[in-house]
Amino acid sequence: MGIAGSAPGYTIAVTTAALIGAAGFMSPGSLIIFAVPMLGIAVAYKALTKRMAHAGAAYEWTSRVFGRFFGFFSGWALLVASMVFMVTGSLPIATSTLNFIAPALTKSVLATTSVATIWFLLIAVVLIAGIKLTSKIQMIMSSIELLILAIVAIAAFVHIGLHGAVNPFSWSWFGFHYTAGGFAGAALVVIFFYWGWDVTANLAEETKDAEINAGNGGFGSVFVTITYYVAFTLAALLLFTTKAAEGYSDNIVYNIAIASGLGRTGGLFASIAVILSSIATLETTMLQFSRTLFAMGRDGSLSRTFGVVDQRTETPVRAMYLLIGVGLVVLWVSSLMPSINAIITDSVNAIAIQVAYYYGLAGLVAAWMLRDIYRESVLRWIGLCLFPGASAIFLFAMALYAITTFNLVTNLVGIGGLIVGIVFFRPKATSLPSEPNPAAAQ
């Protein structure tokens, strides 16, 4: 589920173009450099899940340590990011599907939105059916996805070895030759690259031996995705000019497969990987949304109607119904934008602001809760307190700087989405229960 949440196939297909646009030849190095603070947050999630397994995850941890206000907006940031992602996550499924049935329509916003709506509803129905079915389907899809991606990556490097590279490889691509704006911009795109593995923490109340498995799942998945992200970003820079790579924002995996000599058949198989990955990441994003909304409803931070588990499906179906309604509205409103590329670019940046906020809060929570661990071991204090805390500060700093460089639409969605939460915040809501409701995990 952690790998499905980060969704290597989907993320490579959609976000590689945005990363190359922000960092150019520094893109492969940025995926490694900015993976360090992400690992710091993964360490925080692992430690906090071990102490407090909860469907609300970052929302719950922040509420208990920093109070109801910051906790609410931690949860709210995840809800808003998930809503925006309904657009960013649905479009690649649609364009990949159209590659099979009507390639000429892949640039049509109306056509892709219509196909995306169908996929969105199908995925939602599967999730309402229950987590057991979802997890089994997810394991199969992610395995096929990773296999296809590995084949495409190997083919790309074999082709480069035989026919040469468009851009000669240089170790300087892994250096620190950034401008201030380029550094922050690349950092936020990479945050989006890795976002999603934390779904394992939101599923903690439904996971066997959650204190160990939920944390380890998210932490381990980061290392898997680093490998795939760096490999495909290198392949893109070696196969295409940077200008061409920036234009492949709908499905660069398809284009890499074609350029590697695999033909249209290979490109369609690559599209299958993207479709499977897009379905997977939409599922996990919906899971994060519904479990966080469920936790906030159960605690009284939002309407308690969302904190109810359906006895038949064992899922918070009311939270899912809200997700479906709002998700469809957001998806179709986005169709008013002029191009798919504009939709995806603005969405990636807006989501990164919100993710940096709630990830950063989780890092600070871990640093505060484990601040006295130096009495047991200085090395453990560095790993469990200093590392997450420094990672959190880095995420906040990058988000604050990047905000000054974004366009109006990105800031309206990224910052405005957070500010709207004030309307729903309840400062005197019922106090948080000391333990999660066991019925939620039944």
Coordinates of C-alpha atoms in Angstrom, one line a residue:
M1 CA 0.0 0.0 0.0
G2 CA 2.9 2.3 0.6
I3 CA 4.3 1.8 -2.9
A4 CA 0.8 2.2 -4.3
G5 CA 0.4 5.5 -2.4
S6 CA 3.6 6.9 -3.9
A7 CA 2.6 5.4 -7.3
P8 CA 5.9 5.2 -9.2
G9 CA 4.2 4.6 -12.6
Y10 CA 1.8 7.5 -12.2
T11 CA 4.2 9.9 -10.6
I12 CA 6.9 9.3 -13.3
A13 CA 4.4 9.7 -16.1
V14 CA 3.0 12.9 -14.8
T15 CA 5.5 14.7 -12.7
T16 CA 8.9 14.0 -14.4
A17 CA 8.1 16.8 -16.9
A18 CA 7.3 19.2 -14.1
L19 CA 10.6 18.3 -12.3
I20 CA 12.7 18.7 -15.4
G21 CA 11.0 22.1 -16.0
A22 CA 11.9 23.1 -12.5
A23 CA 15.4 21.6 -12.1
G24 CA 16.6 20.8 -15.6
F25 CA 19.7 18.6 -15.6
M26 CA 19.7 18.7 -11.8
S27 CA 16.5 16.6 -11.7
P28 CA 18.1 13.2 -10.9
G29 CA 20.2 14.7 -8.1
S30 CA 17.2 16.5 -6.7
L31 CA 15.3 13.2 -6.3
I32 CA 18.1 12.0 -4.0
I33 CA 18.9 15.2 -2.2
F34 CA 15.2 16.0 -1.3
A35 CA 14.6 12.3 -0.5
V36 CA 16.6 12.9 2.7
P37 CA 14.0 15.2 4.4
M38 CA 11.3 12.8 3.2
L39 CA 13.1 9.9 4.9
G40 CA 13.1 12.1 8.0
I41 CA 9.4 12.4 7.9
A42 CA 9.1 8.7 7.2
V43 CA 11.1 8.0 10.4
A44 CA 8.7 10.3 12.3
Y45 CA 5.7 8.4 11.0
K46 CA 7.3 5.1 11.8
A47 CA 8.0 6.2 15.4
L48 CA 4.6 7.8 15.9
T49 CA 2.7 4.9 14.5
K50 CA 4.5 2.6 16.9
R51 CA 3.4 4.8 19.8
M52 CA -0.1 5.7 18.6
A53 CA -1.7 3.7 15.7
H54 CA -4.7 5.8 14.6
A55 CA -6.8 6.2 11.4
G56 CA -6.2 10.0 11.7
A57 CA -2.4 9.6 11.8
A58 CA -0.9 13.1 11.5
Y59 CA -4.1 14.8 12.4
E60 CA -4.3 12.8 15.7
W61 CA -0.7 13.1 16.6
T62 CA -0.6 16.9 16.0
S63 CA -3.8 17.4 18.0
R64 CA -2.5 15.6 21.0
V65 CA 0.9 17.4 21.0
F66 CA 0.2 20.9 19.6
G67 CA -3.5 21.3 20.3
R68 CA -6.7 21.2 18.5
F69 CA -6.1 24.1 16.1
F70 CA -2.9 22.8 14.5
G71 CA -4.3 19.2 14.6
F72 CA -7.4 20.2 12.7
F73 CA -5.5 22.0 10.0
S74 CA -3.1 19.1 9.7
G75 CA -6.1 16.9 8.9
W76 CA -7.7 19.6 6.8
A77 CA -4.5 20.0 4.7
L78 CA -4.6 16.3 3.9
L79 CA -8.3 16.5 2.9
V80 CA -7.6 19.5 0.6
A81 CA -4.6 17.9 -1.0
S82 CA -6.6 14.7 -1.6
M83 CA -9.4 16.7 -3.2
V84 CA -7.0 18.5 -5.6
F85 CA -5.4 15.2 -6.3
M86 CA -8.7 13.8 -7.6
V87 CA -7.9 15.9 -10.7
T88 CA -4.2 15.2 -11.0
G89 CA -4.7 11.5 -10.3
S90 CA -7.6 10.9 -12.6
L91 CA -6.3 12.5 -15.8
P92 CA -3.4 10.1 -16.4
I93 CA -5.8 7.2 -16.3
A94 CA -7.9 8.9 -18.9
T95 CA -5.0 9.8 -21.2
S96 CA -3.6 6.3 -21.0
T97 CA -7.0 4.8 -21.7
L98 CA -7.5 7.1 -24.7
N99 CA -4.1 6.0 -26.0
F100 CA -5.7 2.6 -26.5
I101 CA -9.1 3.6 -28.0
A102 CA -8.7 7.2 -29.4
P103 CA -5.1 8.6 -29.4
A104 CA -6.2 11.8 -31.1
L105 CA -8.3 12.7 -28.1
T106 CA -5.5 12.6 -25.5
K107 CA -5.0 16.4 -25.6
S108 CA -8.8 17.1 -25.3
V109 CA -9.6 18.3 -21.8
L110 CA -13.3 17.4 -22.2
A111 CA -12.6 13.9 -23.4
T112 CA -10.0 13.2 -20.7
T113 CA -12.3 14.6 -18.0
S114 CA -15.2 12.3 -19.2
V115 CA -13.0 9.2 -19.1
A116 CA -11.5 10.2 -15.8
T117 CA -15.0 10.5 -14.3
I118 CA -15.8 6.9 -15.3
W119 CA -12.6 5.6 -13.7
F120 CA -13.1 7.8 -10.6
L121 CA -16.5 6.3 -10.0
L122 CA -15.4 2.7 -10.6
I123 CA -12.5 3.1 -8.1
A124 CA -14.8 4.6 -5.5
V125 CA -17.2 1.6 -5.8
V126 CA -14.3 -0.8 -5.1
L127 CA -13.3 1.1 -2.0
I128 CA -16.8 1.1 -0.6
A129 CA -16.8 -2.7 -1.1
G130 CA -14.1 -2.9 1.6
I131 CA -10.4 -2.8 2.4
K132 CA -9.9 -6.5 2.1
L133 CA -10.9 -6.6 -1.6
T134 CA -9.0 -3.3 -2.2
S135 CA -5.7 -4.6 -0.6
K136 CA -5.8 -7.8 -2.6
I137 CA -6.4 -6.0 -5.9
Q138 CA -3.7 -3.5 -4.9
M139 CA -1.0 -6.2 -4.4
I140 CA -1.6 -7.6 -7.9
M141 CA -1.7 -4.2 -9.6
S142 CA 1.4 -2.9 -8.0
S143 CA 3.4 -6.0 -8.8
I144 CA 2.5 -5.9 -12.5
E145 CA 3.2 -2.1 -12.5
L146 CA 6.7 -2.5 -11.1
L147 CA 7.5 -5.3 -13.5
I148 CA 6.5 -3.3 -16.6
L149 CA 8.4 -0.3 -15.4
A150 CA 11.5 -2.3 -14.8
I151 CA 11.4 -3.7 -18.4
V152 CA 10.9 -0.2 -19.9
A153 CA 13.8 1.2 -17.8
I154 CA 16.1 -1.6 -18.8
A155 CA 15.1 -1.2 -22.5
A156 CA 15.8 2.6 -22.2
F157 CA 19.3 2.2 -20.9
V158 CA 20.1 -0.6 -23.4
H159 CA 19.0 1.7 -26.2
I160 CA 21.1 4.5 -24.9
G161 CA 24.1 2.2 -24.6
L162 CA 23.7 1.1 -28.2
H163 CA 22.6 4.3 -29.9
G164 CA 24.0 7.1 -27.7
A165 CA 22.4 9.8 -25.6
V166 CA 20.8 13.0 -26.7
N167 CA 22.4 14.7 -23.6
P168 CA 25.7 13.2 -22.5
F169 CA 25.6 12.0 -18.9
S170 CA 27.4 14.2 -16.3
W171 CA 27.9 13.7 -12.6
S172 CA 27.2 17.4 -12.2
W173 CA 23.5 16.4 -12.5
F174 CA 23.8 15.2 -8.9
G175 CA 25.4 18.4 -7.6
F176 CA 24.1 21.6 -5.9
H177 CA 24.2 24.1 -8.7
Y178 CA 20.7 25.5 -8.0
T179 CA 19.4 29.0 -8.0
A180 CA 17.4 29.9 -4.9
G181 CA 14.1 29.8 -6.8
G182 CA 15.1 26.6 -8.6
F183 CA 16.1 24.9 -5.4
A184 CA 12.7 25.6 -3.7
G185 CA 10.7 24.8 -6.8
A186 CA 12.5 21.5 -7.3
A187 CA 12.1 20.6 -3.6
L188 CA 8.3 21.0 -3.8
V189 CA 8.0 18.9 -7.0
V190 CA 10.0 16.2 -5.3
I191 CA 7.7 16.4 -2.2
F192 CA 4.9 15.5 -4.6
F193 CA 6.9 12.7 -6.1
Y194 CA 7.2 10.9 -2.7
W195 CA 3.9 11.9 -1.2
G196 CA 1.4 9.0 -0.6
W197 CA 3.4 6.4 1.3
D198 CA 1.9 7.7 4.6
V199 CA -1.4 6.0 3.7
T200 CA -0.1 3.0 5.6
A201 CA -0.4 5.1 8.8
N202 CA -4.0 6.0 8.0
L203 CA -4.8 2.3 7.7
A204 CA -3.2 1.5 11.0
E205 CA -6.5 0.6 12.7
E206 CA -7.2 -1.9 10.0
T207 CA -3.7 -3.4 9.9
K208 CA -2.5 -6.5 11.7
D209 CA 0.3 -5.7 14.1
A210 CA -0.1 -2.1 13.0
E211 CA 2.5 -0.7 15.4
I212 CA 5.2 -2.5 13.4
N213 CA 3.7 -3.2 9.9
A214 CA 2.1 0.2 9.3
G215 CA 5.2 2.2 10.0
N216 CA 7.6 -0.2 8.2
G217 CA 5.4 -0.3 5.2
G218 CA 5.6 3.4 4.6
F219 CA 9.3 3.7 5.4
G220 CA 10.4 0.8 3.2
S221 CA 8.3 2.0 0.2
V222 CA 10.3 5.3 0.0
F223 CA 13.5 3.3 -0.9
V224 CA 11.7 1.4 -3.7
T225 CA 10.3 4.5 -5.3
I226 CA 13.7 6.4 -5.1
T227 CA 15.2 3.7 -7.4
Y228 CA 12.5 3.9 -10.0
Y229 CA 12.3 7.8 -9.9
V230 CA 16.0 8.3 -10.4
A231 CA 16.2 5.6 -13.2
F232 CA 13.4 7.1 -15.3
T233 CA 14.5 10.7 -14.8
L234 CA 17.9 9.8 -16.0
A235 CA 16.3 7.9 -19.0
A236 CA 14.3 11.0 -19.9
L237 CA 17.3 13.3 -19.9
L238 CA 19.4 10.9 -21.9
L239 CA 16.6 10.2 -24.5
F240 CA 15.1 13.7 -25.0
T241 CA 16.1 17.3 -25.0
T242 CA 14.9 19.1 -21.8
K243 CA 12.4 21.1 -23.9
A244 CA 10.9 17.9 -25.3
A245 CA 10.8 16.2 -21.9
E246 CA 9.0 19.1 -20.4
G247 CA 6.2 18.7 -23.0
Y248 CA 5.5 15.0 -22.0
S249 CA 3.4 15.9 -19.0
D250 CA 0.6 13.5 -19.7
N251 CA 2.5 10.2 -19.9
I252 CA 6.3 10.4 -20.3
V253 CA 6.6 6.6 -19.6
Y254 CA 4.8 6.0 -22.9
N255 CA 7.2 8.3 -24.7
I256 CA 10.3 6.7 -23.1
A257 CA 9.0 3.2 -24.2
I258 CA 8.6 4.4 -27.8
A259 CA 12.0 6.1 -27.8
S260 CA 13.6 3.0 -26.4
G261 CA 12.6 1.0 -29.5
L262 CA 9.8 -0.9 -27.9
G263 CA 7.3 0.4 -30.5
R264 CA 3.7 1.2 -30.0
T265 CA 3.1 -2.2 -28.4
G266 CA 5.7 -1.4 -25.8
G267 CA 4.2 2.1 -25.3
L268 CA 0.8 0.6 -24.7
F269 CA 2.2 -1.8 -22.1
A270 CA 3.8 1.2 -20.5
S271 CA 0.4 2.9 -20.5
I272 CA -1.0 -0.2 -18.7
A273 CA 1.6 0.3 -16.0
V274 CA 0.5 4.0 -15.7
I275 CA -3.2 3.0 -15.6
L276 CA -2.6 0.5 -12.9
S277 CA -0.5 3.0 -10.9
S278 CA -3.0 5.8 -11.4
I279 CA -5.8 3.5 -10.1
A280 CA -3.6 2.5 -7.2
T281 CA -2.7 6.0 -6.1
L282 CA -6.3 7.2 -6.5
E283 CA -7.4 4.4 -4.3
T284 CA -4.8 5.2 -1.6
T285 CA -5.6 8.9 -1.8
M286 CA -9.3 8.1 -1.4
L287 CA -8.4 5.9 1.6
Q288 CA -6.4 8.6 3.2
F289 CA -9.2 11.1 2.7
S290 CA -11.9 8.8 4.0
R291 CA -9.9 7.6 7.0
T292 CA -8.8 11.1 8.0
L293 CA -12.4 12.4 7.6
F294 CA -13.7 9.5 9.6
A295 CA -11.2 10.2 12.4
M296 CA -12.1 13.9 12.5
G297 CA -15.8 13.0 12.5
R298 CA -15.4 10.4 15.3
D299 CA -13.5 13.0 17.4
G300 CA -16.0 15.7 16.7
S301 CA -13.7 18.0 14.8
L302 CA -16.0 17.7 11.9
S303 CA -19.6 16.4 11.7
R304 CA -19.9 13.1 13.6
T305 CA -21.9 11.7 10.7
F306 CA -18.6 11.0 9.0
G307 CA -17.3 9.0 12.0
V308 CA -19.6 6.0 11.4
V309 CA -18.4 2.6 10.0
D310 CA -20.9 0.7 7.8
Q311 CA -21.5 -2.7 9.4
R312 CA -21.8 -4.5 6.1
T313 CA -18.8 -3.1 4.2
E314 CA -16.7 -2.2 7.3
T315 CA -15.8 1.1 5.7
P316 CA -16.7 4.8 6.5
V317 CA -19.2 5.0 3.6
R318 CA -20.5 8.4 4.5
A319 CA -17.0 9.9 4.2
M320 CA -16.7 8.1 0.8
Y321 CA -20.0 9.6 -0.4
L322 CA -18.7 13.1 0.4
L323 CA -15.5 12.3 -1.4
I324 CA -17.4 11.2 -4.5
G325 CA -19.6 14.3 -4.6
V326 CA -16.8 16.9 -4.0
G327 CA -14.3 15.0 -6.2
L328 CA -16.6 15.0 -9.2
V329 CA -17.2 18.8 -8.8
V330 CA -13.5 19.5 -8.6
L331 CA -12.7 17.3 -11.5
W332 CA -15.2 19.0 -13.8
V333 CA -14.3 22.5 -12.6
S334 CA -10.7 21.8 -13.6
S335 CA -11.9 21.1 -17.1
L336 CA -12.4 24.8 -17.6
M337 CA -8.6 25.2 -17.6
P338 CA -7.0 25.6 -21.1
S339 CA -4.8 22.4 -21.1
I340 CA -4.0 19.2 -19.3
N341 CA -0.5 20.4 -18.8
A342 CA -1.7 23.6 -17.0
I343 CA -4.0 21.5 -14.8
I344 CA -1.3 19.1 -13.7
T345 CA 1.4 21.7 -13.1
D346 CA -0.8 23.9 -10.9
S347 CA -2.2 20.9 -9.0
V348 CA 1.3 19.5 -8.3
N349 CA 2.5 22.8 -6.8
A350 CA -0.7 23.4 -4.8
I351 CA -0.6 19.9 -3.3
A352 CA 3.0 20.2 -2.4
I353 CA 2.2 23.3 -0.2
Q354 CA -0.4 21.3 1.8
V355 CA 1.7 18.2 2.0
A356 CA 4.7 20.2 3.3
Y357 CA 2.5 21.6 6.0
Y358 CA 1.1 18.4 7.4
Y359 CA 4.3 16.4 6.9
G360 CA 6.2 19.1 8.6
L361 CA 3.9 19.1 11.6
A362 CA 4.3 15.3 11.9
G363 CA 8.1 15.8 11.9
L364 CA 7.8 18.4 14.7
V365 CA 5.5 16.2 16.7
A366 CA 8.0 13.3 16.6
A367 CA 10.9 15.7 17.6
W368 CA 8.9 16.9 20.6
M369 CA 7.6 13.6 21.8
L370 CA 11.0 12.0 21.5
R371 CA 13.1 14.9 22.7
D372 CA 14.2 13.1 25.9
I373 CA 15.4 9.9 24.2
Y374 CA 19.0 11.2 24.3
R375 CA 19.0 9.7 27.9
E376 CA 18.8 6.3 26.3
S377 CA 21.1 6.9 23.3
V378 CA 22.5 10.0 21.6
L379 CA 22.4 8.2 18.2
R380 CA 18.7 7.4 18.7
W381 CA 18.1 11.0 19.6
I382 CA 19.7 12.1 16.4
G383 CA 17.7 9.6 14.3
L384 CA 14.3 9.9 16.0
C385 CA 14.3 13.5 17.2
L386 CA 16.8 15.7 15.4
F387 CA 16.4 14.2 11.9
P388 CA 12.6 14.5 11.8
G389 CA 12.7 17.9 13.3
A390 CA 15.3 19.2 10.8
S391 CA 13.3 17.6 8.0
A392 CA 10.1 19.4 9.1
I393 CA 11.9 22.8 9.2
F394 CA 13.3 22.2 5.7
L395 CA 9.8 21.4 4.3
F396 CA 8.3 24.6 5.9
A397 CA 11.1 26.8 4.6
M398 CA 10.8 25.4 1.0
A399 CA 7.1 25.8 1.0
L400 CA 7.2 29.4 2.3
Y401 CA 9.8 30.4 -0.2
A402 CA 8.1 28.7 -3.2
I403 CA 4.8 30.4 -2.4
T404 CA 6.4 33.7 -3.4
T405 CA 7.2 32.2 -6.9
F406 CA 3.8 30.6 -7.7
N407 CA 1.1 32.0 -9.9
L408 CA -2.3 33.2 -8.6
V409 CA -4.2 29.9 -9.3
T410 CA -1.6 27.8 -7.5
N411 CA -1.7 30.0 -4.4
L412 CA -5.4 30.2 -4.4
V413 CA -5.7 26.5 -4.3
G414 CA -2.7 25.8 -2.1
I415 CA -3.1 28.5 0.5
G416 CA -6.8 29.3 0.0
G417 CA -7.7 25.7 0.5
L418 CA -6.1 25.8 3.9
I419 CA -7.7 29.1 4.9
V420 CA -11.2 27.8 4.0
G421 CA -10.8 25.3 6.9
I422 CA -11.4 28.2 9.3
V423 CA -15.1 28.0 8.4
F424 CA -15.3 24.4 9.6
F425 CA -13.0 24.6 12.6
R426 CA -14.7 24.0 16.0
P427 CA -12.6 25.3 18.8
K428 CA -14.9 23.9 21.5
A429 CA -15.6 20.5 19.9
T430 CA -15.9 17.4 22.1
S431 CA -12.5 16.4 23.6
L432 CA -10.5 13.7 21.9
P433 CA -11.0 10.2 23.2
S434 CA -8.0 8.7 24.8
E435 CA -7.9 5.7 22.5
P436 CA -9.3 4.9 19.1
N437 CA -12.7 3.3 18.9
P438 CA -12.1 -0.5 18.6
A439 CA -15.2 -0.8 16.5
A440 CA -13.5 1.2 13.7
A441 CA -11.1 -1.7 13.1
Q442 CA -13.7 -4.4 13.1

